[in-house]
Amino acid sequence: APAPAARPGAAVPGLTVRFEELSPAVVRPDQDVTVRVTVTSTSSGASGPLSARVLLGGTPFSQRQALSAWLHDAQPRSLATREVVSQPIAAGVPAQGTTSVTLTVPRAALRRGTPFGTYPLAVEVRSGSDRVALARSVLPWVGADQEYEPLRLAWIAPLTLPARPDLFAGSVDEVGQAWSQTVGAAGPLRQRLDAAVGTPVTWMVDPAVLTPPSGPGGLVSATAAPAASTSPGASTASPPSSTSATSAAAPEPPAGTPSTPSASSAPPSSTPATPSAPAPAQTPTSPSDPLAAARTDADALTARLEALGDDQPVWSLPVGDPDTAALLRAGPDPALSAVVWPAGTNPLTRAVGRSVTDSIAWPADGSWAEGRTTAWTRTTGGSAPTAAVVSTDAVAPQRQTTPGAAQRSPDGTPLLAYDERLSEVTAGDPSSSDTQMVQEFLGQSLTLLGELPGTRRTALVAVPRRTALSGPALRRLWSATASAPWLRQVDVSSILGQGAQARQGIQGSQSVATTTEPSRPASPLDGPAVDELESDLATVNGLRRILPADAPGARAWTAAIQQLTSARWRGGSQAWTQLRGAVDGSIDAAAHGVQVRPSTINFLADSGTIQITVNNTLPYAVHDVRLELVPGSPKLRVTQSTKTLTIAAGSRTTIQVEVTALGAGTVPLEARLSTPDGVALGSATTVDMNVRPTSVWVFALVAGIVGLILVLGLARSLRRGPTRAERELGDHEAVADAVLGATRPAGGDRPGGADRPDSSDKDS
């Protein structure tokens, strides 16, 4: 029957089938094969009577790609298979239940004419004549005679941290538990070490796995996880206040209130304020302390590494296992590079008490493109790596066979080329059982052997950093490969020693170039992300200049930024974003912990002093904080625009600044806080200055008074009536005639122009 077009283990009308056992894993002549599967129902009703049958192909796979397609493609190429055994499932499968079925394939049905090969195998569940579930696997077959050169198999396995933000940010309980779950006895790293007993595995170790946080501080809260973001100035903003300065001798206002201008100067005062964050707690030493338990687990892991034998060498990755491939593309600045690749003694050497190899590069993209060696040395600030671990998919062979493990780049860098398909099997698949994983690995390795069966070859397997295989699954895989007759376990160092011979032997006389990049999960470390990390690091370095040397925050921020460059975040951008938000929020909160109190000041003087209040809500004292005052108008001049402050933890200080008023109006005075190297602390605060110089308002007052007098005098003169004397004497013209007599001018010449009748006329 042709191979069905159903994905292995896929749900078909509510039923799935899954391999639980295939024994023996490698079939030899005169052996029966036991196949045990589990049929699971997700339906709300019982399935009714079913049957199960085993289908076996008659032709082995000749190409590894065809084997992968058979196992993983939704619609693989049809293969000729035949039924070798069937068995009824009379009771069927209960609603939302499982049924285990065991089938035995007789040895007579397994006779093969080839010396070895990997054959397609499937278990089909039927309801009547309809197929309702299917699972696919492979069956490696080896004849009695060894008609091949065994394949040498070397292993590299990582001991790196998983993509968990709670390893670095959260409450003490959350962080401590995350570390214990990772490095503890039941964690994946210890289980991985235990599973490799007896197998020559080379361990690629991130030194960060041995150093959990030592106590609260920075991103580790004593009580609760830190918020992902903090509003700038939220912990320091105060309602604006208003003060008035009427003279140079005005009294000083209470502490905490912007002061009036004063001709006298007073030293800065420091008064306690309620801090917005608790002081860092002392590290508990009780047995129930989660961080203490995590440190104990890390010490046990360190002892386990110290006890490793010569057959399991330790190679060190840079601290944090940085994603060098992504960082080389982004081009970090020297400050970030110095944090990612710090100089000095490798911390793993100090931890395990012996020298470890730390010059092997393991780029997360699996490639070593031309020019990468030069870029590597330029960016990391170190020497060229002794060798680079790359994927065979990145190596361009001259033939249709899988490249061997020993290669060289065009610039002469030794390359350890790991087999892409074998390594990808060890990543694990939640939809597949351990049995399916082991059978796929054995089938792939046997098909690889079939490419050049008479040639001595070495295959390298690099277990991916993101592997989901448990310790028992790895133990089962390593036990199966140890017993496979066509595989010989070797140490990775033997491949390094064969590099020169490999170029003259089967690998060809010329070096090979990595022309393609294998398919890998995307890294969150693109150009903008690296720019943000550089900005955060600049802020952290600035905060170091004003915080005490023993403040744990700066150390935790730097370590977290280093961890954000790790290769573990590939494919885990959401987890990366969570940790990035926690780091950014914590740094931003510290930068806004020192803030100028906003206020409004009425300045009614030509010159004098004003008081500026600066709050420190951090649980640490700060020193060498620079305060710069920048007027927003030429109407105000600050005599000394920059001040240096020292403020106690959870306190405020008030400083006096001399200013000169050059004009009247409202002048915004911008107060900027920064570190000694110019890193801004929080956002600038504006102090509103209502400026009224003395010369201006005094002259305006005098001019107003004079003007008022003139206006009143003019109004009085316009409204003036006859005087009392005039009212008593009567007509003042008659009086004038009586006094002046003949000397009085004629009527035509009188002022006023009009002739008036003289007295004689009046008498007549």
mmCIF file of N, CA, C and O in Angstrom, residues 63-106:
data_model
loop_
_atom_site.group_PDB
_atom_site.id
_atom_site.type_symbol
_atom_site.label_atom_id
_atom_site.label_comp_id
_atom_site.label_asym_id
_atom_site.label_seq_id
_atom_site.Cartn_x
_atom_site.Cartn_y
_atom_site.Cartn_z
ATOM 1 N N GLN A 63 18.697 8.333 0.497
ATOM 2 C CA GLN A 63 18.987 9.742 0.722
ATOM 3 C C GLN A 63 18.425 10.172 2.077
ATOM 4 O O GLN A 63 17.307 9.794 2.446
ATOM 5 N N ARG A 64 19.180 10.975 2.779
ATOM 6 C CA ARG A 64 18.767 11.411 4.111
ATOM 7 C C ARG A 64 17.569 12.360 4.035
ATOM 8 O O ARG A 64 16.738 12.389 4.936
ATOM 9 N N GLN A 65 17.507 13.131 2.986
ATOM 10 C CA GLN A 65 16.383 14.044 2.838
ATOM 11 C C GLN A 65 15.075 13.280 2.684
ATOM 12 O O GLN A 65 14.034 13.693 3.213
ATOM 13 N N ALA A 66 15.127 12.149 1.970
ATOM 14 C CA ALA A 66 13.919 11.340 1.811
ATOM 15 C C ALA A 66 13.478 10.758 3.146
ATOM 16 O O ALA A 66 12.276 10.659 3.433
ATOM 17 N N LEU A 67 14.446 10.381 3.986
ATOM 18 C CA LEU A 67 14.097 9.859 5.311
ATOM 19 C C LEU A 67 13.415 10.944 6.139
ATOM 20 O O LEU A 67 12.405 10.684 6.811
ATOM 21 N N SER A 68 13.966 12.165 6.117
ATOM 22 C CA SER A 68 13.350 13.258 6.876
ATOM 23 C C SER A 68 11.952 13.557 6.362
ATOM 24 O O SER A 68 11.033 13.835 7.145
ATOM 25 N N ALA A 69 11.779 13.518 5.042
ATOM 26 C CA ALA A 69 10.459 13.790 4.477
ATOM 27 C C ALA A 69 9.447 12.735 4.910
ATOM 28 O O ALA A 69 8.283 13.048 5.205
ATOM 29 N N TRP A 70 9.860 11.474 4.963
ATOM 30 C CA TRP A 70 8.966 10.402 5.393
ATOM 31 C C TRP A 70 8.477 10.620 6.829
ATOM 32 O O TRP A 70 7.320 10.389 7.150
ATOM 33 N N LEU A 71 9.356 11.104 7.666
ATOM 34 C CA LEU A 71 9.005 11.263 9.075
ATOM 35 C C LEU A 71 8.270 12.568 9.376
ATOM 36 O O LEU A 71 7.436 12.604 10.287
ATOM 37 N N HIS A 72 8.543 13.615 8.633
ATOM 38 C CA HIS A 72 8.073 14.935 9.058
ATOM 39 C C HIS A 72 7.162 15.643 8.065
ATOM 40 O O HIS A 72 6.436 16.549 8.479
ATOM 41 N N ASP A 73 7.226 15.310 6.794
ATOM 42 C CA ASP A 73 6.362 16.003 5.847
ATOM 43 C C ASP A 73 4.920 15.571 6.013
ATOM 44 O O ASP A 73 4.631 14.399 6.291
ATOM 45 N N ALA A 74 4.005 16.508 5.822
ATOM 46 C CA ALA A 74 2.583 16.173 5.922
ATOM 47 C C ALA A 74 2.158 15.238 4.793
ATOM 48 O O ALA A 74 1.308 14.371 4.987
ATOM 49 N N GLN A 75 2.763 15.390 3.634
ATOM 50 C CA GLN A 75 2.448 14.532 2.492
ATOM 51 C C GLN A 75 3.753 14.033 1.877
ATOM 52 O O GLN A 75 4.237 14.565 0.873
ATOM 53 N N PRO A 76 4.356 13.021 2.467
ATOM 54 C CA PRO A 76 5.620 12.508 1.935
ATOM 55 C C PRO A 76 5.403 11.750 0.624
ATOM 56 O O PRO A 76 4.285 11.381 0.275
ATOM 57 N N ARG A 77 6.519 11.548 -0.053
ATOM 58 C CA ARG A 77 6.447 10.779 -1.288
ATOM 59 C C ARG A 77 5.993 9.355 -0.977
ATOM 60 O O ARG A 77 6.405 8.750 0.006
ATOM 61 N N SER A 78 5.110 8.836 -1.834
ATOM 62 C CA SER A 78 4.573 7.491 -1.609
ATOM 63 C C SER A 78 5.687 6.455 -1.694
ATOM 64 O O SER A 78 6.528 6.477 -2.596
ATOM 65 N N LEU A 79 5.716 5.566 -0.731
ATOM 66 C CA LEU A 79 6.685 4.482 -0.691
ATOM 67 C C LEU A 79 5.948 3.155 -0.693
ATOM 68 O O LEU A 79 4.838 3.041 -0.163
ATOM 69 N N ALA A 80 6.569 2.176 -1.275
ATOM 70 C CA ALA A 80 5.961 0.841 -1.327
ATOM 71 C C ALA A 80 6.138 0.162 0.026
ATOM 72 O O ALA A 80 7.260 -0.074 0.472
ATOM 73 N N THR A 81 5.035 -0.131 0.698
ATOM 74 C CA THR A 81 5.067 -0.823 1.983
ATOM 75 C C THR A 81 4.091 -1.985 1.929
ATOM 76 O O THR A 81 3.204 -2.048 1.078
ATOM 77 N N ARG A 82 4.291 -2.893 2.860
ATOM 78 C CA ARG A 82 3.386 -4.041 2.948
ATOM 79 C C ARG A 82 3.054 -4.314 4.403
ATOM 80 O O ARG A 82 3.829 -3.994 5.306
ATOM 81 N N GLU A 83 1.903 -4.912 4.599
ATOM 82 C CA GLU A 83 1.497 -5.264 5.953
ATOM 83 C C GLU A 83 2.249 -6.504 6.399
ATOM 84 O O GLU A 83 2.268 -7.515 5.704
ATOM 85 N N VAL A 84 2.865 -6.413 7.606
ATOM 86 C CA VAL A 84 3.627 -7.547 8.124
ATOM 87 C C VAL A 84 2.946 -8.173 9.334
ATOM 88 O O VAL A 84 3.215 -9.335 9.670
ATOM 89 N N VAL A 85 2.057 -7.442 10.006
ATOM 90 C CA VAL A 85 1.332 -8.003 11.135
ATOM 91 C C VAL A 85 0.142 -7.095 11.422
ATOM 92 O O VAL A 85 0.182 -5.893 11.173
ATOM 93 N N SER A 86 -0.942 -7.677 11.918
ATOM 94 C CA SER A 86 -2.123 -6.895 12.300
ATOM 95 C C SER A 86 -2.723 -7.499 13.556
ATOM 96 O O SER A 86 -2.485 -8.678 13.882
ATOM 97 N N GLN A 87 -3.529 -6.688 14.243
ATOM 98 C CA GLN A 87 -4.137 -7.140 15.496
ATOM 99 C C GLN A 87 -5.401 -6.340 15.744
ATOM 100 O O GLN A 87 -5.412 -5.125 15.592
ATOM 101 N N PRO A 88 -6.484 -7.021 16.111
ATOM 102 C CA PRO A 88 -7.731 -6.286 16.381
ATOM 103 C C PRO A 88 -7.677 -5.587 17.747
ATOM 104 O O PRO A 88 -6.992 -6.028 18.674
ATOM 105 N N ILE A 89 -8.416 -4.502 17.837
ATOM 106 C CA ILE A 89 -8.614 -3.787 19.111
ATOM 107 C C ILE A 89 -10.113 -3.828 19.346
ATOM 108 O O ILE A 89 -10.847 -2.866 19.047
ATOM 109 N N ALA A 90 -10.558 -4.967 19.859
ATOM 110 C CA ALA A 90 -12.005 -5.208 19.937
ATOM 111 C C ALA A 90 -12.709 -4.189 20.823
ATOM 112 O O ALA A 90 -13.817 -3.742 20.518
ATOM 113 N N ALA A 91 -12.094 -3.829 21.929
ATOM 114 C CA ALA A 91 -12.741 -2.904 22.860
ATOM 115 C C ALA A 91 -12.671 -1.462 22.394
ATOM 116 O O ALA A 91 -13.340 -0.589 22.959
ATOM 117 N N GLY A 92 -11.868 -1.209 21.374
ATOM 118 C CA GLY A 92 -11.732 0.159 20.906
ATOM 119 C C GLY A 92 -11.019 1.038 21.926
ATOM 120 O O GLY A 92 -10.280 0.568 22.797
ATOM 121 N N VAL A 93 -11.255 2.337 21.841
ATOM 122 C CA VAL A 93 -10.639 3.311 22.742
ATOM 123 C C VAL A 93 -11.757 4.062 23.446
ATOM 124 O O VAL A 93 -12.668 4.583 22.792
ATOM 125 N N PRO A 94 -11.731 4.113 24.776
ATOM 126 C CA PRO A 94 -12.795 4.839 25.489
ATOM 127 C C PRO A 94 -12.730 6.339 25.212
ATOM 128 O O PRO A 94 -11.723 6.855 24.739
ATOM 129 N N ALA A 95 -13.825 7.005 25.535
ATOM 130 C CA ALA A 95 -13.889 8.453 25.323
ATOM 131 C C ALA A 95 -12.793 9.145 26.127
ATOM 132 O O ALA A 95 -12.647 8.911 27.330
ATOM 133 N N GLN A 96 -11.999 9.965 25.435
ATOM 134 C CA GLN A 96 -10.898 10.709 26.039
ATOM 135 C C GLN A 96 -10.001 9.802 26.884
ATOM 136 O O GLN A 96 -9.522 10.180 27.950
ATOM 137 N N GLY A 97 -9.753 8.629 26.360
ATOM 138 C CA GLY A 97 -8.903 7.658 27.051
ATOM 139 C C GLY A 97 -7.819 7.140 26.130
ATOM 140 O O GLY A 97 -7.622 7.628 25.003
ATOM 141 N N THR A 98 -7.077 6.151 26.610
ATOM 142 C CA THR A 98 -5.971 5.575 25.842
ATOM 143 C C THR A 98 -6.057 4.057 25.890
ATOM 144 O O THR A 98 -6.625 3.470 26.825
ATOM 145 N N THR A 99 -5.489 3.446 24.873
ATOM 146 C CA THR A 99 -5.383 1.998 24.799
ATOM 147 C C THR A 99 -4.000 1.646 24.286
ATOM 148 O O THR A 99 -3.532 2.236 23.304
ATOM 149 N N SER A 100 -3.329 0.726 24.957
ATOM 150 C CA SER A 100 -1.998 0.292 24.549
ATOM 151 C C SER A 100 -2.115 -0.974 23.705
ATOM 152 O O SER A 100 -2.873 -1.898 24.049
ATOM 153 N N VAL A 101 -1.375 -0.992 22.615
ATOM 154 C CA VAL A 101 -1.406 -2.127 21.683
ATOM 155 C C VAL A 101 0.025 -2.579 21.446
ATOM 156 O O VAL A 101 0.901 -1.760 21.147
ATOM 157 N N THR A 102 0.270 -3.879 21.571
ATOM 158 C CA THR A 102 1.590 -4.445 21.321
ATOM 159 C C THR A 102 1.490 -5.421 20.160
ATOM 160 O O THR A 102 0.647 -6.326 20.158
ATOM 161 N N LEU A 103 2.372 -5.224 19.179
ATOM 162 C CA LEU A 103 2.402 -6.090 18.008
ATOM 163 C C LEU A 103 3.811 -6.648 17.861
ATOM 164 O O LEU A 103 4.800 -5.952 18.113
ATOM 165 N N THR A 104 3.899 -7.905 17.443
ATOM 166 C CA THR A 104 5.186 -8.557 17.243
ATOM 167 C C THR A 104 5.366 -8.879 15.768
ATOM 168 O O THR A 104 4.542 -9.596 15.171
ATOM 169 N N VAL A 105 6.427 -8.338 15.194
ATOM 170 C CA VAL A 105 6.734 -8.587 13.781
ATOM 171 C C VAL A 105 7.650 -9.809 13.727
ATOM 172 O O VAL A 105 8.756 -9.783 14.291
ATOM 173 N N PRO A 106 7.238 -10.905 13.074
ATOM 174 C CA PRO A 106 8.082 -12.115 13.042
ATOM 175 C C PRO A 106 9.341 -11.887 12.226
ATOM 176 O O PRO A 106 9.364 -11.096 11.283
#
